[in-house]
Coordinates of C-alpha atoms and ligand atoms in Angstrom, one line a residue:
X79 CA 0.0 0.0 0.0
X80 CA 1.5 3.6 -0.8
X81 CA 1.8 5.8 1.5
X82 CA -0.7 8.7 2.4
X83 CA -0.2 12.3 2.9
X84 CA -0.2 12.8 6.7
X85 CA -2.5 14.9 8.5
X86 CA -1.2 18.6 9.3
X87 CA -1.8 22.3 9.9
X88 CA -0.7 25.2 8.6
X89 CA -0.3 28.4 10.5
X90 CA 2.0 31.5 9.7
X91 CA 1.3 34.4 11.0
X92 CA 4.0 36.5 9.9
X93 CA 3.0 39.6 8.0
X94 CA 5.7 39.7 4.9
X95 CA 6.7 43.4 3.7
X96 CA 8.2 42.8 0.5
X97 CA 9.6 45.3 -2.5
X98 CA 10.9 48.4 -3.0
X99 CA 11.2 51.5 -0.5
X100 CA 9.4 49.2 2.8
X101 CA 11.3 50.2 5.3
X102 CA 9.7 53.0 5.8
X103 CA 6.6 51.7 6.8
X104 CA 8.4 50.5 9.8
X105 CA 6.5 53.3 11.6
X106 CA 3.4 51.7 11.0
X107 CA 4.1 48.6 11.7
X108 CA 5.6 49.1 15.7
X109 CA 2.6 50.0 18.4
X110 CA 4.0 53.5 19.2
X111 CA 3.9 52.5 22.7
X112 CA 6.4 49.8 22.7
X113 CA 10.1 50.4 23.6
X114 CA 12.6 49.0 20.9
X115 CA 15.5 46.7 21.0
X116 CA 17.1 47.2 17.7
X117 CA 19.4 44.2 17.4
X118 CA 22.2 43.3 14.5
X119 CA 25.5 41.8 14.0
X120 CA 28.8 42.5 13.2
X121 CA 28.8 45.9 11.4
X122 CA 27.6 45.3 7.8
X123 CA 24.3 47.7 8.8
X124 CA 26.3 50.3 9.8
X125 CA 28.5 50.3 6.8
X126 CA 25.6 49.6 4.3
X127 CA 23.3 52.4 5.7
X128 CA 20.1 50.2 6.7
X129 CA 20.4 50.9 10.3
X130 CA 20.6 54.5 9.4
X131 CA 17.1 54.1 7.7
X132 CA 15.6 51.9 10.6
X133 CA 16.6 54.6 12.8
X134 CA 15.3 57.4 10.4
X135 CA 12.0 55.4 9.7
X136 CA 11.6 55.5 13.5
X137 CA 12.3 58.7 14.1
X138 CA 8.8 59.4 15.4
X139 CA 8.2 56.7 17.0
X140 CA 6.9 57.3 20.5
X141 CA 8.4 54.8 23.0
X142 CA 12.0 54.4 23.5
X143 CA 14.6 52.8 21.0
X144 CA 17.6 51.0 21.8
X145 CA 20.2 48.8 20.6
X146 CA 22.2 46.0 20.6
X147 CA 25.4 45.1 17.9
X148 CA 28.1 42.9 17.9
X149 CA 25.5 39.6 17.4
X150 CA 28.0 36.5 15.8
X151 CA 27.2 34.8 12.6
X152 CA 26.3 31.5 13.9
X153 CA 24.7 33.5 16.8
X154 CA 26.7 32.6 20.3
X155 CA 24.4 31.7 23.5
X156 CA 27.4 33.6 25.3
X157 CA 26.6 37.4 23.5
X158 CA 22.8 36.3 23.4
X159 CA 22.5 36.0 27.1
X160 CA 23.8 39.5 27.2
X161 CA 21.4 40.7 24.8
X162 CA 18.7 39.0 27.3
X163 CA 19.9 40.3 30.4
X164 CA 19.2 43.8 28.9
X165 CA 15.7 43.0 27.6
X166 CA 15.1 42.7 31.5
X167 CA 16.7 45.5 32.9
X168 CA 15.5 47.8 30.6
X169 CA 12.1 46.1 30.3
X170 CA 12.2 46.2 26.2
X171 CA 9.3 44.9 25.0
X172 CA 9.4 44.8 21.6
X173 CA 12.7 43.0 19.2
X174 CA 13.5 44.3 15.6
X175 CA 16.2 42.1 14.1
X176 CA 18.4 43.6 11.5
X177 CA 20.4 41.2 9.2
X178 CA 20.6 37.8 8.6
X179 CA 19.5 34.2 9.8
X180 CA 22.3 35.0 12.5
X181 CA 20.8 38.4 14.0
X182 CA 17.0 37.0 13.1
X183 CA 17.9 33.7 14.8
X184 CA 19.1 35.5 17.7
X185 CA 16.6 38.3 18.2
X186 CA 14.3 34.7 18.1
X187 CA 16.0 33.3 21.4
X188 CA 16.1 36.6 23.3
X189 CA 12.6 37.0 22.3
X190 CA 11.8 34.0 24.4
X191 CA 14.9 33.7 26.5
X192 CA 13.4 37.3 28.4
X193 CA 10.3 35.9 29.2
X194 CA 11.4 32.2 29.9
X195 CA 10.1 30.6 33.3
X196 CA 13.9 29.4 34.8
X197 CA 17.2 29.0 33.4
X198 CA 16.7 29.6 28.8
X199 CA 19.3 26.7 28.5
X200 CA 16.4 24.4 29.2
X201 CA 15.3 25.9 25.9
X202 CA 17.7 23.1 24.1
X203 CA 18.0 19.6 25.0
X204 CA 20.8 17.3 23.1
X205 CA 22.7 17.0 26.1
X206 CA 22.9 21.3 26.9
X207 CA 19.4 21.4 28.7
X208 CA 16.7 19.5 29.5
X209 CA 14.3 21.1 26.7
X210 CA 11.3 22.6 28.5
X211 CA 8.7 24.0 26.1
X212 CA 8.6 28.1 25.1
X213 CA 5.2 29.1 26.0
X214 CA 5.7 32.6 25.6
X215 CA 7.8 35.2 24.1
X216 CA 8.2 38.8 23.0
X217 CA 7.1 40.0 19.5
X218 CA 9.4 40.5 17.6
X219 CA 9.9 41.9 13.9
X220 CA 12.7 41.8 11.0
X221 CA 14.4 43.5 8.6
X222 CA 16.1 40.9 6.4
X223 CA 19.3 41.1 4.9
X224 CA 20.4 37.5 3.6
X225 CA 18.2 35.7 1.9
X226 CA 18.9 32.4 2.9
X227 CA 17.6 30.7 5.8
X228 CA 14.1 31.3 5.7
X229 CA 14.2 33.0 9.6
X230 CA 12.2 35.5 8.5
X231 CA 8.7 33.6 7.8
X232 CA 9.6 30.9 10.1
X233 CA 10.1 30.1 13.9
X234 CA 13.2 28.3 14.2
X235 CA 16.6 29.3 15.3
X236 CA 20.0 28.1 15.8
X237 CA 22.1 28.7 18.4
X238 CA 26.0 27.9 18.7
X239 CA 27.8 26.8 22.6
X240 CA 31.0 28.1 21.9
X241 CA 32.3 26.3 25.1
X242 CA 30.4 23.1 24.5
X243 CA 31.3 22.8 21.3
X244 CA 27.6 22.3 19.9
X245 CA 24.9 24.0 17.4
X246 CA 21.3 23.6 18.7
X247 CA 18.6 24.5 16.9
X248 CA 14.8 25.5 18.9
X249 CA 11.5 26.5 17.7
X250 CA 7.7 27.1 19.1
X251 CA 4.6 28.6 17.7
X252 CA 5.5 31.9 19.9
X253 CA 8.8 32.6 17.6
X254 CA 7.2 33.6 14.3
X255 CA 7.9 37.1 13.5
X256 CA 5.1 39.6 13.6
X257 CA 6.2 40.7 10.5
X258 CA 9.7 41.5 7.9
X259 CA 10.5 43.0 5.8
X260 CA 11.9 42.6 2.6
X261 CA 13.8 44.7 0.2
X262 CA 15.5 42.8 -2.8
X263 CA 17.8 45.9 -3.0
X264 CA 19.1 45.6 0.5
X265 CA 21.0 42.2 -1.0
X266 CA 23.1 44.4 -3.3
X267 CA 25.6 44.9 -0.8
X268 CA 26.0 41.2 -0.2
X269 CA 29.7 39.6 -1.0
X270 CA 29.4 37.0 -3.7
X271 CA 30.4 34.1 -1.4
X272 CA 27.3 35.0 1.0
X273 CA 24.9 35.2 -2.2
X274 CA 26.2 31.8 -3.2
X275 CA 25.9 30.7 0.9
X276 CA 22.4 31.9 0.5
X277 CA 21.3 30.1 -2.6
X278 CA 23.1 26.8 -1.4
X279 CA 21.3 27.1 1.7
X280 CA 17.8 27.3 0.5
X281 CA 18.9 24.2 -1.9
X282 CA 19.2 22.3 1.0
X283 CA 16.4 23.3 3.0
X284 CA 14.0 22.1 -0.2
X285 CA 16.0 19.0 -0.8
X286 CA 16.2 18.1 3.2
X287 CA 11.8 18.5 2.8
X288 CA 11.5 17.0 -0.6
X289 CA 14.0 13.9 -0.8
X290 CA 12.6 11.2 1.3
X291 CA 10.1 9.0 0.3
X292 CA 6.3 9.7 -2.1
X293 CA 3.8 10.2 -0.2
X294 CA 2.3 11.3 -3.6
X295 CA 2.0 15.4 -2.2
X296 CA 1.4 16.5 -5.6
X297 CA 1.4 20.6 -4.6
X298 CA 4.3 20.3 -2.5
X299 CA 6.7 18.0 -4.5
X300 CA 5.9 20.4 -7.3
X301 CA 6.0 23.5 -5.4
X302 CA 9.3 21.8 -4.1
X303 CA 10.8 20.9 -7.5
X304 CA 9.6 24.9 -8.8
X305 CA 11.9 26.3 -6.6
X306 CA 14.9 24.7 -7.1
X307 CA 14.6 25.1 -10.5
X308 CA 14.4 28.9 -9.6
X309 CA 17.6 28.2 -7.8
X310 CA 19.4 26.4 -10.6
X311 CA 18.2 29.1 -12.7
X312 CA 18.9 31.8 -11.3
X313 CA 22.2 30.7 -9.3
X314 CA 24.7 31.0 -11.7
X315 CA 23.4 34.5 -13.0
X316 CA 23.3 35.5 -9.8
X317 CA 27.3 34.6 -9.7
X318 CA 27.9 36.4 -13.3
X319 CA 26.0 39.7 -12.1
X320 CA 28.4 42.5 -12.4
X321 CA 25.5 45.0 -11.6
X322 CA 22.9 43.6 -9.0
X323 CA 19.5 43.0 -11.3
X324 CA 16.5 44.0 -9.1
X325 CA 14.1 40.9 -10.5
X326 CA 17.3 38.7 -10.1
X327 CA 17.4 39.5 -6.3
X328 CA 13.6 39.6 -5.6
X329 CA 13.3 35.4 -7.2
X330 CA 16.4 34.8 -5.0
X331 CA 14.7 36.5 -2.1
X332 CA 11.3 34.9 -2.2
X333 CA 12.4 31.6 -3.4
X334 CA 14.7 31.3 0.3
X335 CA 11.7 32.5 2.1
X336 CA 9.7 29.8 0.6
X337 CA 12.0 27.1 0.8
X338 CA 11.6 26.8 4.5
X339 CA 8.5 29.1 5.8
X340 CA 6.4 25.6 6.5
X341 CA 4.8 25.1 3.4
X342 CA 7.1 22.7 1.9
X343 CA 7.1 20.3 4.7
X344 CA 3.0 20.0 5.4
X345 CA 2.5 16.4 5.5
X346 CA 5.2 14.9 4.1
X347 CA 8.5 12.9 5.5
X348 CA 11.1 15.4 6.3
X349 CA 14.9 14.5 6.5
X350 CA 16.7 17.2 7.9
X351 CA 20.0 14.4 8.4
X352 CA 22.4 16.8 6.3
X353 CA 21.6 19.8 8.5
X354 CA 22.3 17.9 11.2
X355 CA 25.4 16.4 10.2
X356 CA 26.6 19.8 9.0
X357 CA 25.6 22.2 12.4
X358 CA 28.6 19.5 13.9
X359 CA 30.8 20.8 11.4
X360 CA 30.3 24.5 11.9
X361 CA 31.0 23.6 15.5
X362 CA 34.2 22.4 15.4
X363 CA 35.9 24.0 12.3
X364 CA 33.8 27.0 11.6
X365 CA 32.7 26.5 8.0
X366 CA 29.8 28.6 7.1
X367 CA 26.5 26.7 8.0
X368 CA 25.7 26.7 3.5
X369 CA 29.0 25.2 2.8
X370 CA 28.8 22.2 5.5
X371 CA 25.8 21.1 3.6
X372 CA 27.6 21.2 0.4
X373 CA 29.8 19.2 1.7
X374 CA 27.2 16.4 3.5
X375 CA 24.5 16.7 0.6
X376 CA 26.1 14.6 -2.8
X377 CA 27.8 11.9 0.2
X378 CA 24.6 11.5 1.8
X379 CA 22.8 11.0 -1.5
X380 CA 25.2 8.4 -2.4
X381 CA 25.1 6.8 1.0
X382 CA 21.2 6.9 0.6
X383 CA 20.3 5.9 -2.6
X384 CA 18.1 2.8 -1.6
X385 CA 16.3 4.7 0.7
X386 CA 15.9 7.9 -1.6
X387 CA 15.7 5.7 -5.1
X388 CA 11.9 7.0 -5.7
X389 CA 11.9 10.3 -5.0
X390 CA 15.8 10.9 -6.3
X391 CA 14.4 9.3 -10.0
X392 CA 11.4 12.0 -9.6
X393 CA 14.4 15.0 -8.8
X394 CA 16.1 13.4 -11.6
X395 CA 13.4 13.6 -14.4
X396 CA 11.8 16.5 -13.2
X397 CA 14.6 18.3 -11.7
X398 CA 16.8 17.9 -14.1
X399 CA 15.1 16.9 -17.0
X400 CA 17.2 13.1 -17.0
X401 CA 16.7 10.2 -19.1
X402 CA 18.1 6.5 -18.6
X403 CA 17.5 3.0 -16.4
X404 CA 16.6 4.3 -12.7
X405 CA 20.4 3.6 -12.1
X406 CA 21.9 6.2 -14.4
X407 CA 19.5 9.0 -13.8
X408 CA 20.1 8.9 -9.8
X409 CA 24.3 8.9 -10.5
X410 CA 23.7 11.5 -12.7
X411 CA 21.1 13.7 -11.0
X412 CA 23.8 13.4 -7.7
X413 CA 26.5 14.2 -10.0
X414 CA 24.4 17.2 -11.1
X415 CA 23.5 18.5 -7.9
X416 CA 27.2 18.5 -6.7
X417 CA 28.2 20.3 -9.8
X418 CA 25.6 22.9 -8.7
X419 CA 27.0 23.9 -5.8
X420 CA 30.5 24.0 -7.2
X421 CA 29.6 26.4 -9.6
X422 CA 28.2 28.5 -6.7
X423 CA 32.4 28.3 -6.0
X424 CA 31.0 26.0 -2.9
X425 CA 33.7 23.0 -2.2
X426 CA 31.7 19.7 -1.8
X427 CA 34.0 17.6 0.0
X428 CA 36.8 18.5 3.6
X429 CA 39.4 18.5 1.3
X430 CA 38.1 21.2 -0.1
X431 CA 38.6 23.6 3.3
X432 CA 42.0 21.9 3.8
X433 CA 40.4 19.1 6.6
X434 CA 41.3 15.7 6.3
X435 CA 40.1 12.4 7.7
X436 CA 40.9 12.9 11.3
X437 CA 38.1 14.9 11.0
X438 CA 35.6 11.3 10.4
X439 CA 35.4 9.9 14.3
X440 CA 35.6 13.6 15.9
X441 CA 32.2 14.5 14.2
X442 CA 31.1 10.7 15.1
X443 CA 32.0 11.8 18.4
X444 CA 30.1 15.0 18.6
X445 CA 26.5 13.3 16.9
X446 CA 26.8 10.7 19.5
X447 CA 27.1 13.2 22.3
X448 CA 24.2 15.3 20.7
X449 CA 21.9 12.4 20.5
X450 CA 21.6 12.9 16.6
X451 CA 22.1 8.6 16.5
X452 CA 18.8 7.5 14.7
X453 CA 17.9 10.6 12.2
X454 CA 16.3 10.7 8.6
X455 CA 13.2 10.2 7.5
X456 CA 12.7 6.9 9.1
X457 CA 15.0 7.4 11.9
X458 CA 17.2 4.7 10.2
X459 CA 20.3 6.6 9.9
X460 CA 22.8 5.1 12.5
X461 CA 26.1 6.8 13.4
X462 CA 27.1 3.9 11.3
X463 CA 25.6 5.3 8.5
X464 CA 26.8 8.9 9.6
X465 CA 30.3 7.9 9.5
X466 CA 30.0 6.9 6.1
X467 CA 28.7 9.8 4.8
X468 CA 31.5 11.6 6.3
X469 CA 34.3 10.0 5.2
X470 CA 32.4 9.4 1.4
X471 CA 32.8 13.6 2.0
X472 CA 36.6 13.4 2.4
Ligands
NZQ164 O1 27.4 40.4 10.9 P1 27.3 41.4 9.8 O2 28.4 42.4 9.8 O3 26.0 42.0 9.6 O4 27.7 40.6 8.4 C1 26.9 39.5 7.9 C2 27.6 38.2 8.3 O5 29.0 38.3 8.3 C3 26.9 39.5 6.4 N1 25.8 40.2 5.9 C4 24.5 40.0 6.1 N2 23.7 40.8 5.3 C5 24.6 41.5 4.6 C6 25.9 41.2 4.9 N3 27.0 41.7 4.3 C7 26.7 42.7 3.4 N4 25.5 43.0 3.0 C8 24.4 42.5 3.6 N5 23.2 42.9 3.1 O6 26.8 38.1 6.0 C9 27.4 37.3 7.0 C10 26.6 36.1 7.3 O7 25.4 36.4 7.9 P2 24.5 35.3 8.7 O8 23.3 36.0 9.2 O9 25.4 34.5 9.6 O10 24.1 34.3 7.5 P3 22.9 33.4 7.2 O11 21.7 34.3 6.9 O12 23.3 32.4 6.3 O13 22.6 32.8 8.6 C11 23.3 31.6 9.1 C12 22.7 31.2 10.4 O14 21.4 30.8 10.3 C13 21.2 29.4 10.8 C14 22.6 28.8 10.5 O15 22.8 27.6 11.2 C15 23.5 30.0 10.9 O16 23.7 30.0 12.3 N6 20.1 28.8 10.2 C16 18.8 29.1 10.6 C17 17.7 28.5 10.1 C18 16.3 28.9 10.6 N7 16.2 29.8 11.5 O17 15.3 28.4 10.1 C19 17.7 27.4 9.2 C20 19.1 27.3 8.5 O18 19.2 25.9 8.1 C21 20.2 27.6 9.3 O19 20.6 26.5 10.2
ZN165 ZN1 20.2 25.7 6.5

């Protein structure tokens, strides 16, 4: 008997802003009464002018507004905490995130760190907490700046231990955004290698939704398989721009947004095992989050391909357009999507960012001590399995 699409629900309540000249409506879309935390990361706001025109967009706004710089791509629990300790003792009460899935991620965890009953590290579990529920937190808007990681319309987040060693993710139905906002034309500034982070990312977070097993979701394999063809479309123009092109940045824009907002996932099998496998590698070596799943993605495939065969001959036909036995259009449809992401200038293997296989049995180590030992789809991926991928990676 085949499968049946599960039951689900679908909720998102964040308000999307998107286009040209949005910012400005910033005014209207913060109660006057509340008192701002404006929160962003390492500088690229200041330097780029956005946080000029939050701050002029403001500029009558009634309650108080603050911020808060210096959050970490790959956001650190360490400066978040900070960030929460002045939430209380200047009794903010509403966030405003300004850049990417780093600052949105983080202004997510503060949101609900604030208002958290005990200790927020019980907000993770895999061996950090002991993963108590969020049943509150404060609203919160963004201003994106990376499309990429879909933070803006979702309500996940990821959060690095730098101590620890570890990259948790967390998520309730109190971390959507209220609203964000987003300007195509606030990519422009946006080195090439983040662009290409950006696209590669989204890839993923499609792929990790889409390549399991039919469950014959017509609307959201084909909704799945429309945008990354977007992304295979538009990726390597994106890399030969030599002036941003405004249409260029808004498919690239909504296409990440769409890729992991919820819709993708509704009552189908979800994977999420490369994601997994790569947070362990930002961990310990620092690659950007985009380029460890480059690097898992084409292994895992390969590792998979029994498990995957159905839906990797439907990403090979429709995909990619492939003919051939079953056999050929998988290896070539792998082959394929590999290719992609090194024409994004993304290595696909540790060699690649000068790591070699001692690398294997430390990751091993960390998945064990994260509890990531029976993930997938089925929850048949062993740290057997794992290790395989990995050193198929090499
Ligand atoms: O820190 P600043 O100075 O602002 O610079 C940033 C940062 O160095 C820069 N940047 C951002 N917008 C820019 C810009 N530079 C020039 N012009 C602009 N317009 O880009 C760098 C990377 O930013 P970051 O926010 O770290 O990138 P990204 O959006 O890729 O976010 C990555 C984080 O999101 C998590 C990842 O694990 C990682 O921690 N993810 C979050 C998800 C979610 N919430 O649903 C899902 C994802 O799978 C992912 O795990
Ligand atoms: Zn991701």
């Amino acid at each position: 008997m085949s499968e049946e699409i599960r039951n689900f629900d679908a909720y998102n309540p964040t308000h999307i802003v998107f286009g040209k000249n949005r910012l400005a409506e910033l005014e209207n879309l913060i109660p006057q009464d509340k008192k701002v935390l404006l929160l962003y990361g390492g500088g690229s706001v200041k330097k780029f002018g956005t946080l000029d025109k939050v701050k002029k967009a403001l500029a009558n706004h009634q309650g108080e507004v603050g911020e808060f710089g210096g959050i970490e791509a790959n956001p650190t629990y360490e400066t978040l905490i900070q960030a929460v300790d002045l939430v209380k003792k200047e009794n903010y009460d509403f966030l405003l995130a300004v850049g990417g899935g780093s600052v949105i991620d983080g202004t997510k965890f503060v949101a609900a760190a604030a208002v958290f009953d005990g200790d927020p590290i019980h907000i993770f579990g895999n061996g950090i907490g002991e993963k108590k529920p969020i049943t509150k937190a404060l609203p919160f808007g963004t201003v994106l700046t990376l499309p990429a990681t879909g933070s803006e319309m979702n309500s996940g987040g990821v959060v690095t231990f730098v101590e620890k060693k570890a990259k948790l993710s967390f998520g309730s139905a109190y971390t959507f955004p209220v609203f964000s906002i987003l300007e195509p034309e606030i990519t422009y500034t946006l080195p090439k290698r983040q662009v290409a982070n950006g696209v590669a990312d989204a890839f993923v977070h499609i792929m990790e939704q889409y390549m399991t097993y039919p469950v014959g979701a017509m609307i959201q394999d084909r909704f799945a398989e429309g945008l990354l063809m977007t992304l295979i479309e538009i990726g390597p123009k994106l890399m030969a721009e030599e002036t941003p092109d405004y249409n260029l940045r808004a498919n690239f824009m909504w296409a990440a947004t769409n890729a992991l907002n919820g819709t993708l996932s509704k009552g189908v099998p979800q994977d999420w095992a490369s994601h997994g496998l790569g947070h362990e590698i930002t961990a310990l070596y620092g690659i950007d989050h985009a380029r460890t799943l480059a690097i898992v993605l084409p292994s895992l495939l390969e590792v998979r391909k029994a498990e995957k065969h159905d839906k990797l001959v439907q990403y090979a036909e429709r995909v990619w357009g492939l003919t051939g036995s079953d056999d050929e259009k998988i290896q070539q449809a792998i082959e394929k999507t590999r290719a992609f992401f090194e024409s994004l200038e993304i290595g696909t293997s540790f060699q690649a960012y000068d790591l070699g296989e001692e690398v294997v049995e430390e990751l091993v180590a960390q998945l064990e001590k994260h509890g990531l030992t029976s993930i997938s789809e089925r929850g048949d991926q062993t740290l057997e399995i794992s290790r395989e991928i990995y050193t198929r990676a090499l």
